[in-house]
């Protein structure tokens, strides 16, 4: 049976996706787009202009549904269904702006805020990007941040789960510069995150869920903090983040906590504070539990950063399984892990190389692993770093059967 070639009317095609429109909407320039495509265009380009005419649009959310065109498309699809054309369902109605505005307003009224939070949470959990975009446009993220700050100042924990869950889902959708300014200009939000981890949440049934959402929001916050605020993070903040690693609330929480610590390392005295918070011991214990590959890469990234200071190296060497763990992971996980592991061993070999440390490196197989890197297909820069470590202490490791061959000068 021959396939019938269907010619789609040109005005059914979205100028962005070049596909049949499911939910045609018209912007003020008179051009019609598929709603999902034009909303994604605004989000991806951060450009409130018409893609076809390049004219500036007064409002990115001023999209008028083209019901007549949608009905024509639906009818055409129905008539051509026998030829393999998919039917177009009637799209769900977008969120009513007046309804959203009222919910945002209710967040500022103490006796209405919990009900408003629950309604906003239900909307955000529908996994509808259009609704999340509408919530972001209505200023939900800013209103929820201010609510969290009020909870912190008043010592109120009711509604925190809903608040952080809403923030987690709406923050990235908004790309709202105003939200970033609010977080950076009001240090109370950063203090409120610290407070959430230490307040009486343990007495709540959902305390683990609250902490899980709070750590995800903390990661987003760290990504927009100014260097000035990053340098002012206190020891208590880092202790709370390390506690999340210890509790292993969820995989997402563990990864977020590791990201937070890694991103904080370069600023001020953060590296020393992170070591003081017990992070080195905790990430070694976490790695000994054999987590997934991505977690191991994050752990080794953080460990290499922390071993850049004397206290960090000291904590690694004090852990009975630290050196052996670093050695064992080389050539077993990924090139990224190898790079960070060799960097860690290099820091120890250069700055913490007592006779006992060098003997331990030989005993746990670290020297043999370094020799194996030289035989592997790893990058030349990594092999050169390994060669430097082996040369540095060749007088101590000269009895190792594998080392002599790698102490020759660099090959031509």
XYZ file of C-alpha atoms in Angstrom:
412
model
C 0.000 0.000 0.000
C 1.449 3.367 -1.018
C 1.995 6.009 1.658
C -0.045 9.162 1.078
C 2.077 12.286 1.218
C 0.281 14.820 3.354
C 0.883 18.497 2.729
C 0.534 20.414 5.988
C -0.905 23.935 5.610
C 1.934 26.402 6.210
C -0.018 28.441 8.738
C -0.318 25.310 10.962
C 3.484 25.285 11.380
C 5.243 26.999 14.287
C 8.033 29.321 13.003
C 10.309 28.150 15.843
C 9.827 24.372 16.053
C 8.708 23.944 12.395
C 6.159 21.428 13.712
C 2.358 21.486 13.759
C 1.247 23.717 16.619
C -0.484 22.080 19.585
C -1.415 25.294 21.350
C -1.140 28.300 18.975
C -0.743 31.684 20.635
C -0.315 35.089 19.039
C 2.084 37.775 20.274
C 1.450 41.518 19.895
C 3.335 41.612 16.566
C 0.625 39.401 15.062
C 2.849 36.328 14.608
C 1.506 33.010 15.897
C 3.695 30.419 17.621
C 3.202 27.200 19.524
C 2.961 28.197 23.197
C 5.623 25.769 24.420
C 8.072 26.873 21.713
C 7.744 30.607 22.325
C 7.939 30.184 26.115
C 11.077 28.070 25.728
C 12.449 30.746 23.389
C 11.983 33.411 26.069
C 13.618 31.202 28.704
C 16.550 30.024 26.594
C 17.453 33.366 24.998
C 16.359 35.713 27.798
C 15.200 37.878 24.903
C 11.675 39.317 24.995
C 11.402 39.925 21.265
C 9.426 38.350 18.451
C 11.666 35.699 16.813
C 10.283 36.466 13.338
C 10.025 40.271 13.310
C 12.733 40.918 15.977
C 10.439 43.566 17.468
C 10.607 44.010 21.241
C 7.605 42.639 23.107
C 6.223 44.650 26.030
C 5.565 41.502 28.107
C 6.900 37.992 27.693
C 3.718 36.481 29.113
C 1.317 38.453 26.863
C 0.368 35.464 24.701
C -3.142 35.419 23.260
C -4.567 31.938 22.565
C -5.561 31.571 18.893
C -8.629 29.381 19.423
C -9.807 29.596 15.810
C -6.494 28.328 14.458
C -6.332 25.582 17.093
C -9.786 24.303 16.113
C -8.782 24.330 12.427
C -5.642 22.337 13.241
C -7.610 19.851 15.348
C -10.188 19.384 12.606
C -7.504 18.916 9.947
C -5.691 16.347 12.124
C -8.947 14.458 12.683
C -9.683 14.352 8.944
C -6.170 13.033 8.224
C -5.948 10.595 11.149
C -6.288 7.616 8.767
C -3.135 8.836 7.008
C -1.063 8.681 10.199
C -1.570 12.225 11.480
C -1.747 12.408 15.283
C -4.714 14.088 16.918
C -4.063 17.348 18.772
C -5.636 17.404 22.265
C -7.203 20.546 23.655
C -4.460 22.195 25.745
C -4.828 22.768 29.441
C -5.731 26.309 30.374
C -2.792 28.424 31.597
C -2.798 29.611 35.172
C -5.046 32.546 35.854
C -2.836 35.569 36.593
C -5.310 37.071 39.044
C -5.430 33.769 40.976
C -1.621 33.634 41.144
C -1.391 37.261 42.208
C -3.829 36.560 45.039
C -1.804 33.553 46.209
C 1.393 35.633 46.193
C -0.373 38.319 48.200
C -1.651 35.717 50.691
C 1.916 34.586 51.350
C 2.379 37.877 53.193
C -0.656 37.347 55.448
C 0.142 35.129 58.448
C -3.223 33.357 58.742
C -3.445 32.748 54.965
C 0.170 31.848 54.112
C -0.004 28.112 54.892
C -3.047 27.617 52.667
C -1.404 29.646 49.900
C 1.799 27.601 50.216
C -0.085 24.325 49.874
C -1.901 25.567 46.778
C 1.330 26.782 45.188
C 3.049 23.512 46.069
C 0.247 21.541 44.372
C 0.691 23.654 41.237
C 4.466 23.321 41.123
C 4.316 19.543 41.554
C 2.132 19.134 38.457
C 5.378 19.090 36.451
C 3.974 21.614 33.990
C 6.685 24.017 32.782
C 4.071 26.499 31.629
C 2.612 26.757 35.106
C 6.046 27.044 36.686
C 6.925 29.786 34.237
C 3.710 31.628 35.118
C 4.516 31.273 38.822
C 7.986 32.676 38.257
C 6.535 35.589 36.268
C 4.113 36.301 39.136
C 7.021 36.713 41.589
C 6.446 33.501 43.524
C 10.174 32.875 44.131
C 10.732 36.322 45.644
C 7.609 36.054 47.828
C 8.630 32.612 49.139
C 12.172 33.792 49.950
C 10.718 36.643 51.989
C 8.412 34.168 53.745
C 11.363 31.919 54.669
C 13.163 34.954 56.115
C 10.082 35.783 58.225
C 9.949 32.189 59.464
C 13.610 32.471 60.456
C 13.073 35.734 62.323
C 10.009 34.390 64.103
C 11.293 30.866 64.730
C 8.328 29.394 62.820
C 8.820 26.016 61.088
C 5.307 25.484 59.723
C 5.271 25.639 55.923
C 9.031 25.287 55.440
C 8.701 22.053 53.457
C 6.238 23.600 51.030
C 8.293 26.808 50.788
C 11.568 25.073 49.911
C 9.846 22.678 47.527
C 8.303 25.617 45.652
C 11.645 27.450 45.538
C 13.450 24.351 44.300
C 11.122 24.047 41.301
C 10.525 27.710 40.455
C 13.928 29.320 41.050
C 15.682 27.999 37.923
C 12.639 28.625 35.742
C 12.488 32.277 36.698
C 16.061 33.323 35.886
C 14.921 36.335 37.881
C 17.681 38.891 38.413
C 15.553 40.448 41.146
C 15.686 37.188 43.110
C 19.490 37.133 42.882
C 19.655 40.714 44.118
C 17.327 39.877 47.016
C 19.479 36.922 48.098
C 22.692 38.936 47.908
C 21.381 42.081 49.571
C 19.603 40.340 52.433
C 21.981 38.122 54.414
C 19.023 36.899 56.471
C 18.178 34.380 53.737
C 21.617 32.799 54.022
C 21.252 32.809 57.809
C 17.819 31.232 57.464
C 19.309 28.306 55.537
C 21.756 27.714 58.392
C 18.893 28.002 60.871
C 16.763 25.429 59.024
C 19.394 22.721 59.540
C 19.798 23.350 63.263
C 16.295 24.368 64.395
C 13.842 21.955 66.007
C 13.126 20.106 62.783
C 14.074 16.800 64.403
C 10.815 17.050 66.329
C 8.852 17.177 63.072
C 7.750 14.070 61.181
C 8.952 15.524 57.878
C 12.297 16.934 59.078
C 14.288 14.819 56.590
C 12.120 16.051 53.713
C 12.594 19.661 54.815
C 16.372 19.234 54.983
C 16.384 17.527 51.594
C 14.604 20.445 49.936
C 16.647 22.997 51.906
C 19.978 21.565 50.724
C 18.787 21.720 47.091
C 17.848 25.377 47.554
C 21.177 26.006 49.330
C 23.014 24.752 46.233
C 21.028 27.152 44.024
C 21.759 29.968 46.455
C 25.501 29.286 46.391
C 25.466 29.550 42.602
C 24.265 33.182 42.718
C 26.021 34.454 45.868
C 28.489 37.292 45.474
C 32.178 36.676 46.364
C 31.709 38.946 49.369
C 29.037 36.679 50.860
C 30.867 33.496 49.862
C 33.853 34.662 51.899
C 31.641 35.292 54.941
C 30.185 31.776 55.224
C 30.633 30.637 58.820
C 31.773 27.366 60.384
C 28.241 26.478 61.498
C 27.031 26.619 57.891
C 29.669 24.108 56.804
C 28.989 21.825 59.786
C 25.350 21.657 58.708
C 26.316 20.789 55.128
C 28.687 18.059 56.331
C 25.876 16.667 58.503
C 23.791 16.222 55.353
C 26.612 14.046 53.967
C 26.605 12.003 57.154
C 22.827 11.524 57.170
C 22.692 10.615 53.440
C 19.138 11.933 53.183
C 19.058 11.298 49.427
C 21.395 11.045 46.436
C 20.362 14.521 45.307
C 21.059 15.908 48.774
C 24.518 14.296 48.896
C 25.453 15.656 45.467
C 24.138 19.124 46.338
C 26.130 19.157 49.591
C 29.310 18.174 47.752
C 28.718 20.868 45.121
C 28.236 23.476 47.869
C 31.528 22.560 49.559
C 33.451 22.448 46.271
C 32.112 25.843 45.150
C 32.918 27.382 48.536
C 36.555 26.195 48.665
C 38.219 28.994 46.644
C 36.789 31.849 48.727
C 38.425 33.341 51.808
C 39.186 30.881 54.604
C 36.425 28.504 53.542
C 38.771 25.611 52.854
C 40.063 25.680 56.436
C 36.518 26.028 57.801
C 35.371 23.045 55.746
C 38.240 20.953 57.132
C 37.361 22.091 60.672
C 33.764 21.005 60.086
C 34.950 17.394 59.728
C 34.419 17.160 55.978
C 37.561 15.133 55.190
C 36.636 12.271 57.512
C 33.036 12.311 56.310
C 33.775 12.203 52.583
C 36.248 9.352 53.103
C 33.544 7.416 54.959
C 31.093 8.257 52.186
C 33.497 6.996 49.509
C 34.221 3.791 51.439
C 30.500 2.995 51.114
C 31.089 2.777 47.320
C 28.701 5.424 46.008
C 27.798 5.959 42.361
C 30.433 7.215 39.920
C 29.348 10.878 39.893
C 29.439 11.054 43.696
C 32.968 9.585 43.703
C 34.106 12.231 41.206
C 32.685 14.981 43.402
C 34.305 13.472 46.509
C 37.737 13.379 44.888
C 37.315 16.906 43.576
C 36.569 18.136 47.093
C 39.343 16.023 48.652
C 41.942 17.448 46.257
C 40.825 20.963 47.209
C 40.955 20.269 50.937
C 44.362 18.613 50.720
C 45.678 21.872 49.374
C 45.988 22.993 53.004
C 48.042 21.367 55.772
C 45.061 20.618 58.017
C 43.257 18.871 55.169
C 46.227 16.615 54.440
C 46.601 15.928 58.152
C 42.963 14.811 58.418
C 43.336 12.499 55.426
C 46.457 10.894 56.886
C 44.812 10.466 60.299
C 41.983 8.425 58.779
C 42.982 4.754 58.861
C 41.597 4.099 55.380
C 42.196 7.443 53.693
C 45.412 6.745 51.820
C 44.319 3.244 50.806
C 40.984 4.578 49.516
C 42.679 7.197 47.327
C 45.072 4.604 45.953
C 42.390 2.016 45.265
C 40.177 4.349 43.210
C 42.931 5.257 40.728
C 42.227 3.723 37.279
C 38.936 2.281 38.551
C 36.441 5.117 38.205
C 37.159 7.776 35.574
C 39.902 10.042 34.212
C 38.479 12.896 36.288
C 38.875 10.829 39.454
C 42.425 9.853 38.467
C 43.337 13.509 37.968
C 42.080 14.518 41.416
C 43.554 11.434 43.126
C 47.002 12.077 41.647
C 46.680 15.752 42.624
C 45.932 14.675 46.210
C 48.898 12.281 46.322
C 51.111 14.979 44.828
C 50.131 17.424 47.605
C 50.940 14.796 50.232
C 54.229 13.838 48.571
C 55.355 17.463 48.348
C 54.221 18.880 51.685
C 53.435 16.056 54.152
C 56.000 13.409 53.231
C 57.287 12.085 56.548
C 59.030 8.720 56.548
C 55.886 7.063 57.951
C 53.681 8.633 55.266
C 55.976 7.491 52.467
C 56.100 4.005 53.940
C 52.302 3.915 54.096
C 52.058 4.961 50.443
C 54.275 2.028 49.545
C 52.422 -0.361 51.850
C 48.858 0.419 50.628
C 49.867 0.200 46.979
C 49.819 3.906 46.125
C 53.295 3.708 44.571
C 52.324 0.683 42.480
C 49.167 2.482 41.323
C 51.196 5.500 40.259
C 53.410 3.190 38.216
C 50.290 1.700 36.618
C 49.183 5.194 35.581
C 52.465 5.487 33.675
C 51.528 2.337 31.735
C 47.965 3.470 31.071
C 46.474 5.594 28.286
C 45.973 8.595 30.557
C 46.947 12.087 29.385
C 50.612 13.058 29.142
C 50.273 15.854 31.718
C 49.008 13.360 34.309
C 51.876 10.951 33.620
C 54.354 13.807 34.009
C 52.856 14.691 37.376
C 53.129 11.039 38.432
C 56.733 10.931 37.260
C 57.454 13.955 39.449
C 56.005 12.201 42.520
C 58.057 9.057 41.867
C 61.270 11.017 41.344
C 60.705 13.109 44.454
C 60.970 10.140 46.821
C 62.853 7.573 44.772
C 65.420 7.191 47.569
C 62.691 5.861 49.892
C 60.814 3.808 47.317
C 63.861 2.409 45.504
C 63.046 -1.124 46.686
C 59.721 -1.070 44.843
C 60.033 -3.480 41.873
C 58.073 -1.191 39.536
C 59.599 2.185 40.202
C 63.079 2.090 38.659
C 61.873 2.026 35.076
C 59.906 5.272 35.580
C 62.748 7.279 37.074
C 64.463 7.646 33.723
C 64.380 11.110 32.238
C 61.333 12.168 30.274
C 61.003 10.117 27.037
C 61.560 11.900 23.731
